[in-house]
């Protein structure tokens, strides 16, 4: 049996090993990415052989291994594997924008930094103390700062990196200040300690507690792209390398939501704070749903459209967070994020191939894709329909479980808003489908060739979307104890 924290240590060691390989490897650097894929899949296998936490090694309550953290560690490992595979496809584009003294210089770091980010996010989902949350969050954020701005000859990437750095630093300030307030009142940085003290906090100090929590929520709202802290998302998503955008939109968001759930747990289980916290969450969910979907409707660039739709999906997840009093809310969040991983990576896989061939990622670059590459068009069709929430796809069941939890907790307004915004989603996702099948391709557009492995990966992701949309029991079984 393996001690739980050996997983994170193994991932960090993999990252260091890949950096050493990069220093000596003079030929094909994609070997680094494929090595990372194989080793991370092996670590994924090790997650099924974990033993209990040993006593006395790590302070009690500092690091936890529960069903939630275990599910999301597997989730993050798979997301990192998919990111590395996308990065291999993207490497010819990446090299054009990286000044290099030698061929393929910079690719090693491009393939290695997602591994370190994965380690940080795995620590995040097990963190049960504000100090560990902060350190893990910084490890993840610093890796993403570098990745977003790594295409140094691309103005969009540099602009995205600067915006992400400035706003990320701002959110970190909110997080530290919020932790300070909560520590000052409760005397604890551990979430278990805070939970034990909250019922005894005198009434005159309760506004201070809520103020500290509000500051922490601002920081976490930035991480999960909740309105009104979403303003970095469109530019960063558009300017970052495409695999990094996919990784940000799925893995970073998932880890952020796990931390959000852990931080909220002491407050939503304390009667004195419960109503106020759920009220704040309801407002956040409502404005995120509405703004994300409305802003996506006018987009003509697919990366920006996916960026705004990512905000909208954060809104659906916040509906479940605002419905945590319902027994199925946590399962709904896990299922939704599982589906979001598959749908989003499929969409970005197709986008990456089309952008490589056409040189752009506007929706008009997808005109006539149904004839230029039927496989890519079919893959994007399934991804768009599932993201919109069409029945018999995993996206439909994700929304269904969230609305079910919202109804069970009495969040009727959010359910109505959710139903209306789902209709908005169909409008902007079907714009892409219309371009692929009803708009003629540009005269200069040519057919797009996809590698056999690309065909396999698209087929696998399409199968997962449809299979779990019809037969969700295996995924639900993995989420039972969340």
PDB file of N, CA and C in Angstrom, residues 3-69:
ATOM      1  N   UNK A   3       1.486   5.401   0.727  1.00  0.00           N
ATOM      2  CA  UNK A   3       0.987   6.514   1.547  1.00  0.00           C
ATOM      3  C   UNK A   3       0.406   7.575   0.612  1.00  0.00           C
ATOM      4  N   UNK A   4      -0.693   8.214   0.999  1.00  0.00           N
ATOM      5  CA  UNK A   4      -1.415   9.110   0.074  1.00  0.00           C
ATOM      6  C   UNK A   4      -0.560  10.233  -0.516  1.00  0.00           C
ATOM      7  N   UNK A   5       0.259  10.892   0.340  1.00  0.00           N
ATOM      8  CA  UNK A   5       1.004  12.048  -0.169  1.00  0.00           C
ATOM      9  C   UNK A   5       2.159  11.641  -1.097  1.00  0.00           C
ATOM     10  N   UNK A   6       2.395  10.329  -1.228  1.00  0.00           N
ATOM     11  CA  UNK A   6       3.410   9.870  -2.184  1.00  0.00           C
ATOM     12  C   UNK A   6       3.004  10.211  -3.623  1.00  0.00           C
ATOM     13  N   UNK A   7       1.693  10.380  -3.846  1.00  0.00           N
ATOM     14  CA  UNK A   7       1.236  10.733  -5.202  1.00  0.00           C
ATOM     15  C   UNK A   7       1.801  12.083  -5.631  1.00  0.00           C
ATOM     16  N   UNK A   8       1.635  13.081  -4.763  1.00  0.00           N
ATOM     17  CA  UNK A   8       2.122  14.425  -5.098  1.00  0.00           C
ATOM     18  C   UNK A   8       3.651  14.432  -5.211  1.00  0.00           C
ATOM     19  N   UNK A   9       4.304  13.726  -4.271  1.00  0.00           N
ATOM     20  CA  UNK A   9       5.773  13.668  -4.310  1.00  0.00           C
ATOM     21  C   UNK A   9       6.224  13.030  -5.621  1.00  0.00           C
ATOM     22  N   UNK A  10       5.520  11.992  -6.049  1.00  0.00           N
ATOM     23  CA  UNK A  10       5.870  11.321  -7.304  1.00  0.00           C
ATOM     24  C   UNK A  10       5.726  12.279  -8.488  1.00  0.00           C
ATOM     25  N   UNK A  11       4.644  13.061  -8.491  1.00  0.00           N
ATOM     26  CA  UNK A  11       4.424  13.986  -9.620  1.00  0.00           C
ATOM     27  C   UNK A  11       5.520  15.060  -9.651  1.00  0.00           C
ATOM     28  N   UNK A  12       5.887  15.575  -8.468  1.00  0.00           N
ATOM     29  CA  UNK A  12       6.979  16.559  -8.418  1.00  0.00           C
ATOM     30  C   UNK A  12       8.278  15.933  -8.934  1.00  0.00           C
ATOM     31  N   UNK A  13       8.555  14.693  -8.518  1.00  0.00           N
ATOM     32  CA  UNK A  13       9.777  14.006  -8.974  1.00  0.00           C
ATOM     33  C   UNK A  13       9.740  13.812 -10.494  1.00  0.00           C
ATOM     34  N   UNK A  14       8.569  13.513 -11.024  1.00  0.00           N
ATOM     35  CA  UNK A  14       8.444  13.370 -12.487  1.00  0.00           C
ATOM     36  C   UNK A  14       8.810  14.692 -13.165  1.00  0.00           C
ATOM     37  N   UNK A  15       8.297  15.793 -12.615  1.00  0.00           N
ATOM     38  CA  UNK A  15       8.604  17.102 -13.196  1.00  0.00           C
ATOM     39  C   UNK A  15      10.104  17.381 -13.179  1.00  0.00           C
ATOM     40  N   UNK A  16      10.769  17.095 -12.061  1.00  0.00           N
ATOM     41  CA  UNK A  16      12.226  17.321 -11.966  1.00  0.00           C
ATOM     42  C   UNK A  16      12.970  16.412 -12.946  1.00  0.00           C
ATOM     43  N   UNK A  17      12.513  15.162 -13.022  1.00  0.00           N
ATOM     44  CA  UNK A  17      13.148  14.215 -13.958  1.00  0.00           C
ATOM     45  C   UNK A  17      13.011  14.710 -15.408  1.00  0.00           C
ATOM     46  N   UNK A  18      11.830  15.203 -15.763  1.00  0.00           N
ATOM     47  CA  UNK A  18      11.626  15.678 -17.139  1.00  0.00           C
ATOM     48  C   UNK A  18      12.508  16.891 -17.444  1.00  0.00           C
ATOM     49  N   UNK A  19      12.696  17.761 -16.444  1.00  0.00           N
ATOM     50  CA  UNK A  19      13.590  18.910 -16.653  1.00  0.00           C
ATOM     51  C   UNK A  19      15.023  18.446 -16.896  1.00  0.00           C
ATOM     52  N   UNK A  20      15.443  17.403 -16.154  1.00  0.00           N
ATOM     53  CA  UNK A  20      16.813  16.869 -16.345  1.00  0.00           C
ATOM     54  C   UNK A  20      16.943  16.228 -17.727  1.00  0.00           C
ATOM     55  N   UNK A  21      15.894  15.523 -18.141  1.00  0.00           N
ATOM     56  CA  UNK A  21      15.922  14.928 -19.482  1.00  0.00           C
ATOM     57  C   UNK A  21      16.043  16.031 -20.528  1.00  0.00           C
ATOM     58  N   UNK A  22      15.294  17.111 -20.318  1.00  0.00           N
ATOM     59  CA  UNK A  22      15.325  18.230 -21.272  1.00  0.00           C
ATOM     60  C   UNK A  22      16.734  18.814 -21.398  1.00  0.00           C
ATOM     61  N   UNK A  23      17.473  18.837 -20.281  1.00  0.00           N
ATOM     62  CA  UNK A  23      18.816  19.418 -20.312  1.00  0.00           C
ATOM     63  C   UNK A  23      19.779  18.617 -21.181  1.00  0.00           C
ATOM     64  N   UNK A  24      19.540  17.321 -21.287  1.00  0.00           N
ATOM     65  CA  UNK A  24      20.491  16.471 -22.017  1.00  0.00           C
ATOM     66  C   UNK A  24      19.956  16.005 -23.368  1.00  0.00           C
ATOM     67  N   UNK A  25      18.633  16.090 -23.568  1.00  0.00           N
ATOM     68  CA  UNK A  25      18.055  15.576 -24.809  1.00  0.00           C
ATOM     69  C   UNK A  25      18.291  16.566 -25.946  1.00  0.00           C
ATOM     70  N   UNK A  26      18.916  16.127 -26.985  1.00  0.00           N
ATOM     71  CA  UNK A  26      19.232  17.019 -28.096  1.00  0.00           C
ATOM     72  C   UNK A  26      18.344  16.771 -29.311  1.00  0.00           C
ATOM     73  N   UNK A  27      17.604  15.689 -29.302  1.00  0.00           N
ATOM     74  CA  UNK A  27      16.802  15.365 -30.495  1.00  0.00           C
ATOM     75  C   UNK A  27      15.336  15.741 -30.275  1.00  0.00           C
ATOM     76  N   UNK A  28      14.446  14.807 -30.515  1.00  0.00           N
ATOM     77  CA  UNK A  28      13.014  15.097 -30.485  1.00  0.00           C
ATOM     78  C   UNK A  28      12.516  15.345 -29.054  1.00  0.00           C
ATOM     79  N   UNK A  29      12.136  16.616 -28.753  1.00  0.00           N
ATOM     80  CA  UNK A  29      11.709  16.969 -27.388  1.00  0.00           C
ATOM     81  C   UNK A  29      10.316  16.450 -27.059  1.00  0.00           C
ATOM     82  N   UNK A  30       9.569  16.031 -28.076  1.00  0.00           N
ATOM     83  CA  UNK A  30       8.234  15.500 -27.757  1.00  0.00           C
ATOM     84  C   UNK A  30       8.340  14.217 -26.923  1.00  0.00           C
ATOM     85  N   UNK A  31       9.522  13.622 -26.929  1.00  0.00           N
ATOM     86  CA  UNK A  31       9.753  12.450 -26.059  1.00  0.00           C
ATOM     87  C   UNK A  31       9.461  12.804 -24.600  1.00  0.00           C
ATOM     88  N   UNK A  32       9.757  14.051 -24.224  1.00  0.00           N
ATOM     89  CA  UNK A  32       9.519  14.483 -22.835  1.00  0.00           C
ATOM     90  C   UNK A  32       8.029  14.413 -22.511  1.00  0.00           C
ATOM     91  N   UNK A  33       7.220  14.915 -23.467  1.00  0.00           N
ATOM     92  CA  UNK A  33       5.767  14.903 -23.232  1.00  0.00           C
ATOM     93  C   UNK A  33       5.241  13.472 -23.149  1.00  0.00           C
ATOM     94  N   UNK A  34       5.687  12.624 -24.064  1.00  0.00           N
ATOM     95  CA  UNK A  34       5.187  11.238 -24.052  1.00  0.00           C
ATOM     96  C   UNK A  34       5.649  10.490 -22.798  1.00  0.00           C
ATOM     97  N   UNK A  35       6.873  10.805 -22.344  1.00  0.00           N
ATOM     98  CA  UNK A  35       7.333  10.198 -21.080  1.00  0.00           C
ATOM     99  C   UNK A  35       6.435  10.650 -19.926  1.00  0.00           C
ATOM    100  N   UNK A  36       6.116  11.945 -19.922  1.00  0.00           N
ATOM    101  CA  UNK A  36       5.212  12.471 -18.889  1.00  0.00           C
ATOM    102  C   UNK A  36       3.857  11.785 -18.929  1.00  0.00           C
ATOM    103  N   UNK A  37       3.330  11.563 -20.136  1.00  0.00           N
ATOM    104  CA  UNK A  37       2.028  10.903 -20.274  1.00  0.00           C
ATOM    105  C   UNK A  37       2.061   9.502 -19.665  1.00  0.00           C
ATOM    106  N   UNK A  38       3.093   8.754 -20.009  1.00  0.00           N
ATOM    107  CA  UNK A  38       3.191   7.362 -19.526  1.00  0.00           C
ATOM    108  C   UNK A  38       3.324   7.329 -17.999  1.00  0.00           C
ATOM    109  N   UNK A  39       4.196   8.171 -17.466  1.00  0.00           N
ATOM    110  CA  UNK A  39       4.433   8.135 -16.015  1.00  0.00           C
ATOM    111  C   UNK A  39       3.202   8.633 -15.243  1.00  0.00           C
ATOM    112  N   UNK A  40       2.538   9.662 -15.759  1.00  0.00           N
ATOM    113  CA  UNK A  40       1.336  10.149 -15.063  1.00  0.00           C
ATOM    114  C   UNK A  40       0.227   9.104 -15.092  1.00  0.00           C
ATOM    115  N   UNK A  41       0.127   8.363 -16.196  1.00  0.00           N
ATOM    116  CA  UNK A  41      -0.867   7.283 -16.235  1.00  0.00           C
ATOM    117  C   UNK A  41      -0.517   6.197 -15.221  1.00  0.00           C
ATOM    118  N   UNK A  42       0.784   5.956 -15.047  1.00  0.00           N
ATOM    119  CA  UNK A  42       1.204   4.970 -14.021  1.00  0.00           C
ATOM    120  C   UNK A  42       0.832   5.475 -12.630  1.00  0.00           C
ATOM    121  N   UNK A  43       1.025   6.773 -12.382  1.00  0.00           N
ATOM    122  CA  UNK A  43       0.640   7.334 -11.073  1.00  0.00           C
ATOM    123  C   UNK A  43      -0.877   7.280 -10.900  1.00  0.00           C
ATOM    124  N   UNK A  44      -1.609   7.478 -12.008  1.00  0.00           N
ATOM    125  CA  UNK A  44      -3.069   7.336 -11.957  1.00  0.00           C
ATOM    126  C   UNK A  44      -3.425   5.924 -11.470  1.00  0.00           C
ATOM    127  N   UNK A  45      -2.701   4.928 -11.978  1.00  0.00           N
ATOM    128  CA  UNK A  45      -2.942   3.550 -11.531  1.00  0.00           C
ATOM    129  C   UNK A  45      -2.649   3.374 -10.048  1.00  0.00           C
ATOM    130  N   UNK A  46      -1.635   4.086  -9.547  1.00  0.00           N
ATOM    131  CA  UNK A  46      -1.282   3.976  -8.124  1.00  0.00           C
ATOM    132  C   UNK A  46      -2.372   4.518  -7.203  1.00  0.00           C
ATOM    133  N   UNK A  47      -3.230   5.388  -7.737  1.00  0.00           N
ATOM    134  CA  UNK A  47      -4.295   5.948  -6.875  1.00  0.00           C
ATOM    135  C   UNK A  47      -5.266   4.868  -6.401  1.00  0.00           C
ATOM    136  N   UNK A  48      -5.218   3.694  -7.051  1.00  0.00           N
ATOM    137  CA  UNK A  48      -6.102   2.608  -6.630  1.00  0.00           C
ATOM    138  C   UNK A  48      -5.430   1.704  -5.588  1.00  0.00           C
ATOM    139  N   UNK A  49      -4.205   2.078  -5.193  1.00  0.00           N
ATOM    140  CA  UNK A  49      -3.481   1.245  -4.219  1.00  0.00           C
ATOM    141  C   UNK A  49      -3.046   2.067  -3.019  1.00  0.00           C
ATOM    142  N   UNK A  50      -3.844   3.064  -2.656  1.00  0.00           N
ATOM    143  CA  UNK A  50      -3.451   3.939  -1.546  1.00  0.00           C
ATOM    144  C   UNK A  50      -3.814   3.329  -0.199  1.00  0.00           C
ATOM    145  N   UNK A  51      -2.931   3.498   0.744  1.00  0.00           N
ATOM    146  CA  UNK A  51      -3.203   3.056   2.102  1.00  0.00           C
ATOM    147  C   UNK A  51      -3.714   4.221   2.939  1.00  0.00           C
ATOM    148  N   UNK A  52      -3.956   4.001   4.251  1.00  0.00           N
ATOM    149  CA  UNK A  52      -4.419   5.093   5.123  1.00  0.00           C
ATOM    150  C   UNK A  52      -3.300   6.092   5.400  1.00  0.00           C
ATOM    151  N   UNK A  53      -3.685   7.266   5.870  1.00  0.00           N
ATOM    152  CA  UNK A  53      -2.695   8.286   6.245  1.00  0.00           C
ATOM    153  C   UNK A  53      -1.919   7.830   7.477  1.00  0.00           C
ATOM    154  N   UNK A  54      -0.591   7.812   7.438  1.00  0.00           N
ATOM    155  CA  UNK A  54       0.174   7.449   8.636  1.00  0.00           C
ATOM    156  C   UNK A  54       0.047   8.534   9.699  1.00  0.00           C
ATOM    157  N   UNK A  55       0.085   8.126  10.951  1.00  0.00           N
ATOM    158  CA  UNK A  55      -0.061   9.079  12.060  1.00  0.00           C
ATOM    159  C   UNK A  55       1.263   9.791  12.341  1.00  0.00           C
ATOM    160  N   UNK A  56       1.172  11.083  12.628  1.00  0.00           N
ATOM    161  CA  UNK A  56       2.319  11.817  13.130  1.00  0.00           C
ATOM    162  C   UNK A  56       3.279  12.356  12.082  1.00  0.00           C
ATOM    163  N   UNK A  57       3.048  12.057  10.817  1.00  0.00           N
ATOM    164  CA  UNK A  57       3.961  12.542   9.773  1.00  0.00           C
ATOM    165  C   UNK A  57       3.580  13.959   9.344  1.00  0.00           C
ATOM    166  N   UNK A  58       2.297  14.167   9.123  1.00  0.00           N
ATOM    167  CA  UNK A  58       1.776  15.482   8.744  1.00  0.00           C
ATOM    168  C   UNK A  58       0.798  15.909   9.831  1.00  0.00           C
ATOM    169  N   UNK A  59       0.818  17.180  10.265  1.00  0.00           N
ATOM    170  CA  UNK A  59      -0.128  17.628  11.295  1.00  0.00           C
ATOM    171  C   UNK A  59      -1.566  17.256  10.946  1.00  0.00           C
ATOM    172  N   UNK A  60      -2.291  16.804  11.939  1.00  0.00           N
ATOM    173  CA  UNK A  60      -3.670  16.352  11.741  1.00  0.00           C
ATOM    174  C   UNK A  60      -4.525  17.456  11.117  1.00  0.00           C
ATOM    175  N   UNK A  61      -5.249  17.121  10.085  1.00  0.00           N
ATOM    176  CA  UNK A  61      -6.147  18.079   9.443  1.00  0.00           C
ATOM    177  C   UNK A  61      -5.475  18.988   8.438  1.00  0.00           C
ATOM    178  N   UNK A  62      -4.161  18.875   8.295  1.00  0.00           N
ATOM    179  CA  UNK A  62      -3.442  19.734   7.353  1.00  0.00           C
ATOM    180  C   UNK A  62      -3.632  19.242   5.919  1.00  0.00           C
ATOM    181  N   UNK A  63      -3.574  17.923   5.783  1.00  0.00           N
ATOM    182  CA  UNK A  63      -3.701  17.271   4.478  1.00  0.00           C
ATOM    183  C   UNK A  63      -4.699  16.146   4.657  1.00  0.00           C
ATOM    184  N   UNK A  64      -5.723  16.096   3.808  1.00  0.00           N
ATOM    185  CA  UNK A  64      -6.735  15.050   3.969  1.00  0.00           C
ATOM    186  C   UNK A  64      -6.823  14.213   2.703  1.00  0.00           C
ATOM    187  N   UNK A  65      -7.107  12.942   2.895  1.00  0.00           N
ATOM    188  CA  UNK A  65      -7.408  12.071   1.767  1.00  0.00           C
ATOM    189  C   UNK A  65      -8.813  11.532   1.996  1.00  0.00           C
ATOM    190  N   UNK A  66      -9.779  12.136   1.327  1.00  0.00           N
ATOM    191  CA  UNK A  66     -11.161  11.684   1.421  1.00  0.00           C
ATOM    192  C   UNK A  66     -11.646  11.373   0.010  1.00  0.00           C
ATOM    193  N   UNK A  67     -12.861  10.862  -0.159  1.00  0.00           N
ATOM    194  CA  UNK A  67     -13.342  10.533  -1.511  1.00  0.00           C
ATOM    195  C   UNK A  67     -13.277  11.719  -2.484  1.00  0.00           C
ATOM    196  N   UNK A  68     -13.536  12.931  -1.977  1.00  0.00           N
ATOM    197  CA  UNK A  68     -13.495  14.106  -2.859  1.00  0.00           C
ATOM    198  C   UNK A  68     -12.087  14.325  -3.393  1.00  0.00           C
ATOM    199  N   UNK A  69     -11.102  14.332  -2.491  1.00  0.00           N
ATOM    200  CA  UNK A  69      -9.732  14.595  -2.942  1.00  0.00           C
ATOM    201  C   UNK A  69      -9.226  13.484  -3.855  1.00  0.00           C
TER     202      UNK A  69
END
